[in-house]
């Protein structure tokens, strides 16, 4: 009996450690909350080849979290499936393969090129590599101090040092920012140019046509919002949304930086689609008239 209980305890501990590993590596709770918040029922998982060994466990755990949550909305149960062979490279969101399975959204795991999505909302879960934030902050601060050497020419003076955080370390960006601030405080004022850590790319993306629509849905704020990690606003807009369509995030008030750049292109694309539809209707009418004329000739 003692041996049996020990084996059961060992299996339980192993299962708990495996669950913790999956949660740490694949952000299952945050992803499940995103799926429930968006009301998605068919979720496609896109994984690179090196992560396919965890595909079954991740799909099962994510589906369980989505369907067993107490705040899940009534409706169809959430179905999670894994995309086998992607149409493009593993870094690109494969909307084509997901559309073949009538997916509502895509969860992309691993390194991503962050290309804009056109049809389906996507959430990015990056591969994680741990770093020593204190040692990294000290090295960054020392480099900033070295750039402020007094013998430098006026044209070589550095006003600020901008630090870019790669995708593998994005989950530690907040801790690194705090470590750099502590390091700067410890060294005192005038120790060198200020250090600025660039914001990480948003991990939740909507198709551009829906990202800033007037419909009351969750939408991106262009990285100016700190509602959730990664600078993407994942909160739904309040019911009393301003219908002016000024392109600002209703949660944090940040303006859409792509509005002016993409507004004209979207209008041109809409006009082109309308012209194409009109031309298609005309061609259909011509075909019908030709068929009617042929039928009349046969009757004669």
PDB file of C-alpha atoms in Angstrom:
ATOM      1  CA  UNK A   1       0.000   0.000   0.000  1.00  0.00           C
ATOM      2  CA  UNK A   2       2.887   2.349   0.818  1.00  0.00           C
ATOM      3  CA  UNK A   3       4.593   1.600  -2.494  1.00  0.00           C
ATOM      4  CA  UNK A   4       1.311   2.198  -4.371  1.00  0.00           C
ATOM      5  CA  UNK A   5       0.738   5.526  -2.621  1.00  0.00           C
ATOM      6  CA  UNK A   6       4.299   6.602  -3.386  1.00  0.00           C
ATOM      7  CA  UNK A   7       3.863   5.723  -7.054  1.00  0.00           C
ATOM      8  CA  UNK A   8       0.571   7.653  -7.154  1.00  0.00           C
ATOM      9  CA  UNK A   9       2.239  10.636  -5.483  1.00  0.00           C
ATOM     10  CA  UNK A  10       5.094  10.461  -7.966  1.00  0.00           C
ATOM     11  CA  UNK A  11       2.682  10.388 -10.913  1.00  0.00           C
ATOM     12  CA  UNK A  12       0.730  13.304  -9.419  1.00  0.00           C
ATOM     13  CA  UNK A  13       3.916  15.354  -8.950  1.00  0.00           C
ATOM     14  CA  UNK A  14       5.006  14.528 -12.490  1.00  0.00           C
ATOM     15  CA  UNK A  15       1.616  15.603 -13.859  1.00  0.00           C
ATOM     16  CA  UNK A  16       1.750  18.852 -11.882  1.00  0.00           C
ATOM     17  CA  UNK A  17       5.253  19.657 -13.113  1.00  0.00           C
ATOM     18  CA  UNK A  18       4.200  18.926 -16.716  1.00  0.00           C
ATOM     19  CA  UNK A  19       1.168  21.205 -16.342  1.00  0.00           C
ATOM     20  CA  UNK A  20       3.367  23.972 -14.932  1.00  0.00           C
ATOM     21  CA  UNK A  21       5.836  23.542 -17.811  1.00  0.00           C
ATOM     22  CA  UNK A  22       3.088  23.808 -20.413  1.00  0.00           C
ATOM     23  CA  UNK A  23       1.635  26.889 -18.730  1.00  0.00           C
ATOM     24  CA  UNK A  24       5.031  28.579 -18.526  1.00  0.00           C
ATOM     25  CA  UNK A  25       6.012  27.787 -22.110  1.00  0.00           C
ATOM     26  CA  UNK A  26       2.660  28.248 -23.889  1.00  0.00           C
ATOM     27  CA  UNK A  27       0.752  30.805 -21.760  1.00  0.00           C
ATOM     28  CA  UNK A  28      -2.339  28.602 -21.642  1.00  0.00           C
ATOM     29  CA  UNK A  29      -4.323  30.675 -19.124  1.00  0.00           C
ATOM     30  CA  UNK A  30      -3.768  33.964 -20.989  1.00  0.00           C
ATOM     31  CA  UNK A  31      -4.562  32.316 -24.327  1.00  0.00           C
ATOM     32  CA  UNK A  32      -7.742  30.723 -22.960  1.00  0.00           C
ATOM     33  CA  UNK A  33      -8.854  34.099 -21.599  1.00  0.00           C
ATOM     34  CA  UNK A  34      -8.261  35.630 -25.053  1.00  0.00           C
ATOM     35  CA  UNK A  35     -10.318  32.882 -26.721  1.00  0.00           C
ATOM     36  CA  UNK A  36     -13.196  33.297 -24.270  1.00  0.00           C
ATOM     37  CA  UNK A  37     -13.080  37.080 -24.470  1.00  0.00           C
ATOM     38  CA  UNK A  38     -13.314  36.996 -28.252  1.00  0.00           C
ATOM     39  CA  UNK A  39     -16.118  34.440 -28.271  1.00  0.00           C
ATOM     40  CA  UNK A  40     -14.184  32.095 -30.568  1.00  0.00           C
ATOM     41  CA  UNK A  41     -15.331  28.482 -30.893  1.00  0.00           C
ATOM     42  CA  UNK A  42     -12.873  27.010 -33.435  1.00  0.00           C
ATOM     43  CA  UNK A  43      -9.246  27.675 -32.491  1.00  0.00           C
ATOM     44  CA  UNK A  44      -6.345  26.752 -34.774  1.00  0.00           C
ATOM     45  CA  UNK A  45      -2.907  26.184 -33.230  1.00  0.00           C
ATOM     46  CA  UNK A  46       0.111  26.794 -35.449  1.00  0.00           C
ATOM     47  CA  UNK A  47       3.397  25.373 -34.177  1.00  0.00           C
ATOM     48  CA  UNK A  48       6.862  25.050 -35.698  1.00  0.00           C
ATOM     49  CA  UNK A  49       8.243  21.560 -36.211  1.00  0.00           C
ATOM     50  CA  UNK A  50      10.350  21.630 -33.054  1.00  0.00           C
ATOM     51  CA  UNK A  51       7.248  22.171 -30.856  1.00  0.00           C
ATOM     52  CA  UNK A  52       4.951  19.584 -32.430  1.00  0.00           C
ATOM     53  CA  UNK A  53       5.871  17.091 -29.708  1.00  0.00           C
ATOM     54  CA  UNK A  54       3.765  19.147 -27.275  1.00  0.00           C
ATOM     55  CA  UNK A  55       0.936  19.806 -29.745  1.00  0.00           C
ATOM     56  CA  UNK A  56      -1.505  17.199 -28.412  1.00  0.00           C
ATOM     57  CA  UNK A  57      -0.973  18.134 -24.771  1.00  0.00           C
ATOM     58  CA  UNK A  58      -1.243  21.866 -25.490  1.00  0.00           C
ATOM     59  CA  UNK A  59      -4.428  21.455 -27.556  1.00  0.00           C
ATOM     60  CA  UNK A  60      -6.078  19.312 -24.880  1.00  0.00           C
ATOM     61  CA  UNK A  61      -5.070  21.627 -22.022  1.00  0.00           C
ATOM     62  CA  UNK A  62      -6.192  24.749 -23.879  1.00  0.00           C
ATOM     63  CA  UNK A  63      -9.536  23.206 -24.844  1.00  0.00           C
ATOM     64  CA  UNK A  64     -10.086  22.143 -21.242  1.00  0.00           C
ATOM     65  CA  UNK A  65      -9.338  25.639 -19.938  1.00  0.00           C
ATOM     66  CA  UNK A  66     -11.685  27.243 -22.474  1.00  0.00           C
ATOM     67  CA  UNK A  67     -14.642  24.942 -21.812  1.00  0.00           C
ATOM     68  CA  UNK A  68     -14.313  24.477 -18.043  1.00  0.00           C
ATOM     69  CA  UNK A  69     -13.963  28.151 -17.115  1.00  0.00           C
ATOM     70  CA  UNK A  70     -16.813  29.506 -14.945  1.00  0.00           C
ATOM     71  CA  UNK A  71     -17.025  32.723 -17.004  1.00  0.00           C
ATOM     72  CA  UNK A  72     -17.438  30.913 -20.335  1.00  0.00           C
ATOM     73  CA  UNK A  73     -20.281  32.287 -22.413  1.00  0.00           C
ATOM     74  CA  UNK A  74     -23.169  30.029 -23.359  1.00  0.00           C
ATOM     75  CA  UNK A  75     -22.999  28.509 -26.807  1.00  0.00           C
ATOM     76  CA  UNK A  76     -21.040  25.958 -28.756  1.00  0.00           C
ATOM     77  CA  UNK A  77     -18.078  24.353 -26.960  1.00  0.00           C
ATOM     78  CA  UNK A  78     -14.613  25.459 -27.979  1.00  0.00           C
ATOM     79  CA  UNK A  79     -12.818  23.094 -30.359  1.00  0.00           C
ATOM     80  CA  UNK A  80      -9.024  23.292 -30.638  1.00  0.00           C
ATOM     81  CA  UNK A  81      -7.085  21.703 -33.494  1.00  0.00           C
ATOM     82  CA  UNK A  82      -3.485  21.790 -34.718  1.00  0.00           C
ATOM     83  CA  UNK A  83      -2.480  22.839 -38.224  1.00  0.00           C
ATOM     84  CA  UNK A  84      -0.310  20.091 -39.702  1.00  0.00           C
ATOM     85  CA  UNK A  85       1.472  21.420 -42.795  1.00  0.00           C
ATOM     86  CA  UNK A  86       1.624  25.193 -43.040  1.00  0.00           C
ATOM     87  CA  UNK A  87       1.326  26.885 -46.414  1.00  0.00           C
ATOM     88  CA  UNK A  88       4.155  29.345 -45.764  1.00  0.00           C
ATOM     89  CA  UNK A  89       7.106  29.473 -43.400  1.00  0.00           C
ATOM     90  CA  UNK A  90       6.560  28.714 -39.733  1.00  0.00           C
ATOM     91  CA  UNK A  91       7.066  32.388 -38.849  1.00  0.00           C
ATOM     92  CA  UNK A  92       4.005  33.505 -40.879  1.00  0.00           C
ATOM     93  CA  UNK A  93       0.424  33.141 -39.694  1.00  0.00           C
ATOM     94  CA  UNK A  94      -1.143  30.517 -41.964  1.00  0.00           C
ATOM     95  CA  UNK A  95      -4.624  31.942 -42.477  1.00  0.00           C
ATOM     96  CA  UNK A  96      -5.139  29.794 -45.581  1.00  0.00           C
ATOM     97  CA  UNK A  97      -4.839  26.472 -43.753  1.00  0.00           C
ATOM     98  CA  UNK A  98      -6.928  27.782 -40.850  1.00  0.00           C
ATOM     99  CA  UNK A  99      -9.676  28.915 -43.246  1.00  0.00           C
ATOM    100  CA  UNK A 100      -9.889  25.391 -44.680  1.00  0.00           C
ATOM    101  CA  UNK A 101     -11.040  24.243 -41.231  1.00  0.00           C
ATOM    102  CA  UNK A 102     -13.387  27.214 -40.651  1.00  0.00           C
ATOM    103  CA  UNK A 103     -11.244  28.529 -37.804  1.00  0.00           C
ATOM    104  CA  UNK A 104     -12.362  31.609 -35.880  1.00  0.00           C
ATOM    105  CA  UNK A 105      -8.861  32.519 -34.742  1.00  0.00           C
ATOM    106  CA  UNK A 106      -5.235  31.379 -34.765  1.00  0.00           C
ATOM    107  CA  UNK A 107      -2.747  30.963 -31.933  1.00  0.00           C
ATOM    108  CA  UNK A 108       0.776  31.162 -33.337  1.00  0.00           C
ATOM    109  CA  UNK A 109       3.610  29.661 -31.290  1.00  0.00           C
ATOM    110  CA  UNK A 110       7.335  30.302 -31.709  1.00  0.00           C
ATOM    111  CA  UNK A 111       9.213  33.012 -33.574  1.00  0.00           C
ATOM    112  CA  UNK A 112       6.988  35.192 -35.728  1.00  0.00           C
ATOM    113  CA  UNK A 113       7.640  37.740 -38.453  1.00  0.00           C
ATOM    114  CA  UNK A 114       4.603  39.734 -37.195  1.00  0.00           C
ATOM    115  CA  UNK A 115       3.118  40.243 -40.638  1.00  0.00           C
ATOM    116  CA  UNK A 116      -0.359  41.826 -40.447  1.00  0.00           C
ATOM    117  CA  UNK A 117      -3.251  39.375 -40.501  1.00  0.00           C
ATOM    118  CA  UNK A 118      -5.896  39.843 -43.186  1.00  0.00           C
ATOM    119  CA  UNK A 119      -8.835  37.627 -42.218  1.00  0.00           C
ATOM    120  CA  UNK A 120      -8.530  36.021 -38.786  1.00  0.00           C
ATOM    121  CA  UNK A 121      -7.550  37.381 -35.362  1.00  0.00           C
ATOM    122  CA  UNK A 122      -4.302  35.947 -34.055  1.00  0.00           C
ATOM    123  CA  UNK A 123      -2.442  35.666 -30.784  1.00  0.00           C
ATOM    124  CA  UNK A 124       1.329  35.217 -30.674  1.00  0.00           C
ATOM    125  CA  UNK A 125       3.068  33.107 -28.029  1.00  0.00           C
ATOM    126  CA  UNK A 126       6.816  33.522 -28.365  1.00  0.00           C
ATOM    127  CA  UNK A 127       9.502  31.041 -27.399  1.00  0.00           C
ATOM    128  CA  UNK A 128      10.945  32.019 -24.023  1.00  0.00           C
ATOM    129  CA  UNK A 129      14.626  32.225 -23.082  1.00  0.00           C
ATOM    130  CA  UNK A 130      15.503  33.353 -19.570  1.00  0.00           C
ATOM    131  CA  UNK A 131      18.035  36.114 -18.963  1.00  0.00           C
ATOM    132  CA  UNK A 132      19.724  37.559 -15.878  1.00  0.00           C
ATOM    133  CA  UNK A 133      17.974  40.937 -15.818  1.00  0.00           C
ATOM    134  CA  UNK A 134      20.292  42.460 -13.187  1.00  0.00           C
ATOM    135  CA  UNK A 135      23.473  41.532 -15.097  1.00  0.00           C
ATOM    136  CA  UNK A 136      21.918  42.654 -18.371  1.00  0.00           C
ATOM    137  CA  UNK A 137      20.861  45.998 -16.864  1.00  0.00           C
ATOM    138  CA  UNK A 138      24.352  46.580 -15.482  1.00  0.00           C
ATOM    139  CA  UNK A 139      25.911  45.852 -18.889  1.00  0.00           C
ATOM    140  CA  UNK A 140      23.469  48.210 -20.618  1.00  0.00           C
ATOM    141  CA  UNK A 141      24.177  50.982 -18.119  1.00  0.00           C
ATOM    142  CA  UNK A 142      27.955  50.541 -18.488  1.00  0.00           C
ATOM    143  CA  UNK A 143      27.608  50.758 -22.266  1.00  0.00           C
ATOM    144  CA  UNK A 144      25.555  53.943 -21.913  1.00  0.00           C
ATOM    145  CA  UNK A 145      28.225  55.461 -19.658  1.00  0.00           C
ATOM    146  CA  UNK A 146      30.945  54.542 -22.152  1.00  0.00           C
ATOM    147  CA  UNK A 147      29.076  56.415 -24.880  1.00  0.00           C
ATOM    148  CA  UNK A 148      29.231  59.591 -22.798  1.00  0.00           C
ATOM    149  CA  UNK A 149      33.028  59.811 -22.864  1.00  0.00           C
ATOM    150  CA  UNK A 150      34.237  63.444 -22.594  1.00  0.00           C
ATOM    151  CA  UNK A 151      36.666  63.172 -25.534  1.00  0.00           C
ATOM    152  CA  UNK A 152      33.870  62.390 -27.995  1.00  0.00           C
ATOM    153  CA  UNK A 153      33.261  64.848 -30.799  1.00  0.00           C
ATOM    154  CA  UNK A 154      30.053  66.937 -30.615  1.00  0.00           C
ATOM    155  CA  UNK A 155      28.585  65.032 -33.557  1.00  0.00           C
ATOM    156  CA  UNK A 156      29.213  61.706 -31.786  1.00  0.00           C
ATOM    157  CA  UNK A 157      27.377  62.587 -28.583  1.00  0.00           C
ATOM    158  CA  UNK A 158      24.531  60.200 -27.776  1.00  0.00           C
ATOM    159  CA  UNK A 159      21.322  61.711 -26.445  1.00  0.00           C
ATOM    160  CA  UNK A 160      19.703  58.388 -25.511  1.00  0.00           C
ATOM    161  CA  UNK A 161      20.390  54.665 -25.720  1.00  0.00           C
ATOM    162  CA  UNK A 162      17.461  52.651 -27.105  1.00  0.00           C
ATOM    163  CA  UNK A 163      17.360  48.953 -26.205  1.00  0.00           C
ATOM    164  CA  UNK A 164      15.385  46.520 -28.366  1.00  0.00           C
ATOM    165  CA  UNK A 165      14.192  43.316 -26.706  1.00  0.00           C
ATOM    166  CA  UNK A 166      13.997  40.236 -28.923  1.00  0.00           C
ATOM    167  CA  UNK A 167      10.914  38.016 -28.959  1.00  0.00           C
ATOM    168  CA  UNK A 168      12.569  35.302 -26.863  1.00  0.00           C
ATOM    169  CA  UNK A 169      13.092  37.799 -24.027  1.00  0.00           C
ATOM    170  CA  UNK A 170       9.863  39.818 -24.385  1.00  0.00           C
ATOM    171  CA  UNK A 171       8.386  38.131 -21.296  1.00  0.00           C
ATOM    172  CA  UNK A 172      11.221  39.651 -19.235  1.00  0.00           C
ATOM    173  CA  UNK A 173      11.006  43.147 -20.712  1.00  0.00           C
ATOM    174  CA  UNK A 174       9.142  44.613 -17.722  1.00  0.00           C
ATOM    175  CA  UNK A 175      11.637  43.148 -15.246  1.00  0.00           C
ATOM    176  CA  UNK A 176      14.540  44.405 -17.358  1.00  0.00           C
ATOM    177  CA  UNK A 177      13.022  47.898 -17.475  1.00  0.00           C
ATOM    178  CA  UNK A 178      12.786  47.937 -13.674  1.00  0.00           C
ATOM    179  CA  UNK A 179      16.371  46.669 -13.345  1.00  0.00           C
ATOM    180  CA  UNK A 180      17.659  49.407 -15.659  1.00  0.00           C
ATOM    181  CA  UNK A 181      15.772  52.029 -13.624  1.00  0.00           C
ATOM    182  CA  UNK A 182      17.334  50.730 -10.397  1.00  0.00           C
ATOM    183  CA  UNK A 183      20.784  50.698 -11.982  1.00  0.00           C
ATOM    184  CA  UNK A 184      20.343  54.290 -13.148  1.00  0.00           C
ATOM    185  CA  UNK A 185      19.193  55.379  -9.695  1.00  0.00           C
ATOM    186  CA  UNK A 186      22.156  53.697  -8.020  1.00  0.00           C
ATOM    187  CA  UNK A 187      24.651  55.397 -10.345  1.00  0.00           C
ATOM    188  CA  UNK A 188      23.116  58.838  -9.826  1.00  0.00           C
ATOM    189  CA  UNK A 189      22.244  61.619 -12.229  1.00  0.00           C
ATOM    190  CA  UNK A 190      24.617  62.623 -14.995  1.00  0.00           C
ATOM    191  CA  UNK A 191      26.080  59.145 -15.347  1.00  0.00           C
ATOM    192  CA  UNK A 192      25.376  59.006 -19.060  1.00  0.00           C
ATOM    193  CA  UNK A 193      22.588  59.218 -21.607  1.00  0.00           C
ATOM    194  CA  UNK A 194      19.177  57.893 -20.562  1.00  0.00           C
ATOM    195  CA  UNK A 195      18.336  54.286 -21.421  1.00  0.00           C
ATOM    196  CA  UNK A 196      15.003  53.638 -23.117  1.00  0.00           C
ATOM    197  CA  UNK A 197      13.615  50.125 -23.548  1.00  0.00           C
ATOM    198  CA  UNK A 198      11.398  49.921 -26.610  1.00  0.00           C
ATOM    199  CA  UNK A 199       7.930  48.490 -26.122  1.00  0.00           C
ATOM    200  CA  UNK A 200       7.407  44.920 -27.238  1.00  0.00           C
ATOM    201  CA  UNK A 201       5.237  44.172 -30.241  1.00  0.00           C
ATOM    202  CA  UNK A 202       1.548  43.509 -29.499  1.00  0.00           C
ATOM    203  CA  UNK A 203       0.868  39.819 -28.961  1.00  0.00           C
ATOM    204  CA  UNK A 204      -2.771  40.066 -30.037  1.00  0.00           C
ATOM    205  CA  UNK A 205      -3.608  41.093 -33.582  1.00  0.00           C
ATOM    206  CA  UNK A 206      -6.863  41.760 -35.387  1.00  0.00           C
ATOM    207  CA  UNK A 207      -7.404  42.051 -39.129  1.00  0.00           C
ATOM    208  CA  UNK A 208      -6.893  45.677 -40.082  1.00  0.00           C
ATOM    209  CA  UNK A 209     -10.494  46.099 -41.226  1.00  0.00           C
ATOM    210  CA  UNK A 210     -11.718  45.083 -37.736  1.00  0.00           C
ATOM    211  CA  UNK A 211      -8.962  46.497 -35.555  1.00  0.00           C
ATOM    212  CA  UNK A 212     -10.402  50.030 -35.533  1.00  0.00           C
ATOM    213  CA  UNK A 213     -13.989  49.480 -36.611  1.00  0.00           C
ATOM    214  CA  UNK A 214     -16.864  51.129 -34.768  1.00  0.00           C
ATOM    215  CA  UNK A 215     -18.188  47.772 -33.579  1.00  0.00           C
ATOM    216  CA  UNK A 216     -17.861  47.225 -29.782  1.00  0.00           C
ATOM    217  CA  UNK A 217     -15.048  44.680 -29.825  1.00  0.00           C
ATOM    218  CA  UNK A 218     -11.562  44.342 -28.355  1.00  0.00           C
ATOM    219  CA  UNK A 219      -8.980  46.067 -30.519  1.00  0.00           C
ATOM    220  CA  UNK A 220      -5.316  47.036 -30.657  1.00  0.00           C
ATOM    221  CA  UNK A 221      -4.063  50.411 -29.597  1.00  0.00           C
ATOM    222  CA  UNK A 222      -0.822  50.378 -31.574  1.00  0.00           C
ATOM    223  CA  UNK A 223       1.417  49.597 -28.594  1.00  0.00           C
ATOM    224  CA  UNK A 224       0.548  52.745 -26.614  1.00  0.00           C
ATOM    225  CA  UNK A 225      -1.488  50.839 -24.051  1.00  0.00           C
ATOM    226  CA  UNK A 226      -0.219  48.909 -21.044  1.00  0.00           C
ATOM    227  CA  UNK A 227      -3.481  47.111 -20.263  1.00  0.00           C
ATOM    228  CA  UNK A 228      -1.830  43.705 -20.709  1.00  0.00           C
ATOM    229  CA  UNK A 229       1.747  42.595 -21.246  1.00  0.00           C
ATOM    230  CA  UNK A 230       3.051  43.312 -24.717  1.00  0.00           C
ATOM    231  CA  UNK A 231       1.302  46.661 -25.137  1.00  0.00           C
ATOM    232  CA  UNK A 232      -1.892  45.321 -26.742  1.00  0.00           C
ATOM    233  CA  UNK A 233      -5.247  46.405 -25.405  1.00  0.00           C
ATOM    234  CA  UNK A 234      -7.250  43.239 -24.930  1.00  0.00           C
ATOM    235  CA  UNK A 235     -10.157  44.770 -23.026  1.00  0.00           C
ATOM    236  CA  UNK A 236     -13.548  45.185 -24.709  1.00  0.00           C
ATOM    237  CA  UNK A 237     -14.718  48.684 -25.431  1.00  0.00           C
ATOM    238  CA  UNK A 238     -17.367  50.189 -23.138  1.00  0.00           C
ATOM    239  CA  UNK A 239     -20.944  50.140 -24.350  1.00  0.00           C
ATOM    240  CA  UNK A 240     -21.065  53.924 -24.607  1.00  0.00           C
ATOM    241  CA  UNK A 241     -18.398  54.093 -27.278  1.00  0.00           C
ATOM    242  CA  UNK A 242     -17.919  57.291 -29.205  1.00  0.00           C
ATOM    243  CA  UNK A 243     -19.223  56.784 -32.727  1.00  0.00           C
ATOM    244  CA  UNK A 244     -16.975  59.450 -34.198  1.00  0.00           C
ATOM    245  CA  UNK A 245     -14.566  56.796 -35.464  1.00  0.00           C
ATOM    246  CA  UNK A 246     -11.491  58.857 -34.590  1.00  0.00           C
ATOM    247  CA  UNK A 247      -9.271  55.773 -34.450  1.00  0.00           C
ATOM    248  CA  UNK A 248      -8.457  55.900 -30.725  1.00  0.00           C
ATOM    249  CA  UNK A 249      -8.475  53.021 -28.286  1.00  0.00           C
ATOM    250  CA  UNK A 250     -11.594  53.251 -26.117  1.00  0.00           C
ATOM    251  CA  UNK A 251      -9.770  51.661 -23.179  1.00  0.00           C
ATOM    252  CA  UNK A 252      -6.542  53.643 -22.980  1.00  0.00           C
ATOM    253  CA  UNK A 253      -7.189  56.566 -25.358  1.00  0.00           C
ATOM    254  CA  UNK A 254      -4.102  55.858 -27.488  1.00  0.00           C
ATOM    255  CA  UNK A 255      -4.324  56.854 -31.146  1.00  0.00           C
ATOM    256  CA  UNK A 256      -3.910  54.344 -33.927  1.00  0.00           C
ATOM    257  CA  UNK A 257      -0.506  55.118 -35.532  1.00  0.00           C
ATOM    258  CA  UNK A 258      -1.479  53.314 -38.731  1.00  0.00           C
ATOM    259  CA  UNK A 259      -4.777  55.108 -39.282  1.00  0.00           C
ATOM    260  CA  UNK A 260      -3.478  57.817 -41.620  1.00  0.00           C
ATOM    261  CA  UNK A 261      -1.116  55.429 -43.373  1.00  0.00           C
ATOM    262  CA  UNK A 262      -3.672  52.735 -44.080  1.00  0.00           C
ATOM    263  CA  UNK A 263      -6.877  54.768 -44.316  1.00  0.00           C
ATOM    264  CA  UNK A 264      -6.432  55.746 -47.946  1.00  0.00           C
ATOM    265  CA  UNK A 265      -5.272  52.252 -48.890  1.00  0.00           C
ATOM    266  CA  UNK A 266      -8.356  50.711 -47.271  1.00  0.00           C
ATOM    267  CA  UNK A 267     -10.656  53.112 -49.111  1.00  0.00           C
ATOM    268  CA  UNK A 268      -8.958  52.304 -52.412  1.00  0.00           C
ATOM    269  CA  UNK A 269      -9.244  48.591 -51.678  1.00  0.00           C
ATOM    270  CA  UNK A 270     -12.962  48.957 -50.864  1.00  0.00           C
ATOM    271  CA  UNK A 271     -13.591  50.896 -54.079  1.00  0.00           C
ATOM    272  CA  UNK A 272     -11.711  48.273 -56.082  1.00  0.00           C
ATOM    273  CA  UNK A 273     -13.758  45.478 -54.525  1.00  0.00           C
ATOM    274  CA  UNK A 274     -16.974  47.375 -55.309  1.00  0.00           C
ATOM    275  CA  UNK A 275     -15.940  47.882 -58.930  1.00  0.00           C
ATOM    276  CA  UNK A 276     -15.033  44.192 -59.209  1.00  0.00           C
ATOM    277  CA  UNK A 277     -18.414  43.156 -57.841  1.00  0.00           C
ATOM    278  CA  UNK A 278     -20.186  45.504 -60.267  1.00  0.00           C
ATOM    279  CA  UNK A 279     -18.232  44.134 -63.232  1.00  0.00           C
ATOM    280  CA  UNK A 280     -19.031  40.575 -62.116  1.00  0.00           C
ATOM    281  CA  UNK A 281     -22.735  41.405 -61.984  1.00  0.00           C
ATOM    282  CA  UNK A 282     -22.569  42.895 -65.472  1.00  0.00           C
ATOM    283  CA  UNK A 283     -20.844  39.819 -66.849  1.00  0.00           C
ATOM    284  CA  UNK A 284     -23.460  37.589 -65.224  1.00  0.00           C
ATOM    285  CA  UNK A 285     -26.242  39.625 -66.826  1.00  0.00           C
ATOM    286  CA  UNK A 286     -24.589  39.379 -70.238  1.00  0.00           C
ATOM    287  CA  UNK A 287     -24.309  35.608 -69.915  1.00  0.00           C
ATOM    288  CA  UNK A 288     -27.958  35.318 -69.004  1.00  0.00           C
ATOM    289  CA  UNK A 289     -28.991  37.402 -72.006  1.00  0.00           C
ATOM    290  CA  UNK A 290     -26.870  35.240 -74.307  1.00  0.00           C
ATOM    291  CA  UNK A 291     -28.440  32.061 -72.922  1.00  0.00           C
ATOM    292  CA  UNK A 292     -31.936  33.459 -73.430  1.00  0.00           C
ATOM    293  CA  UNK A 293     -31.120  34.377 -77.041  1.00  0.00           C
ATOM    294  CA  UNK A 294     -29.805  30.858 -77.718  1.00  0.00           C
ATOM    295  CA  UNK A 295     -32.965  29.303 -76.284  1.00  0.00           C
ATOM    296  CA  UNK A 296     -35.132  31.514 -78.521  1.00  0.00           C
ATOM    297  CA  UNK A 297     -33.153  30.460 -81.620  1.00  0.00           C
ATOM    298  CA  UNK A 298     -33.624  26.777 -80.762  1.00  0.00           C
ATOM    299  CA  UNK A 299     -37.405  27.219 -80.436  1.00  0.00           C
ATOM    300  CA  UNK A 300     -37.544  28.800 -83.897  1.00  0.00           C
TER     301      UNK A 300
END
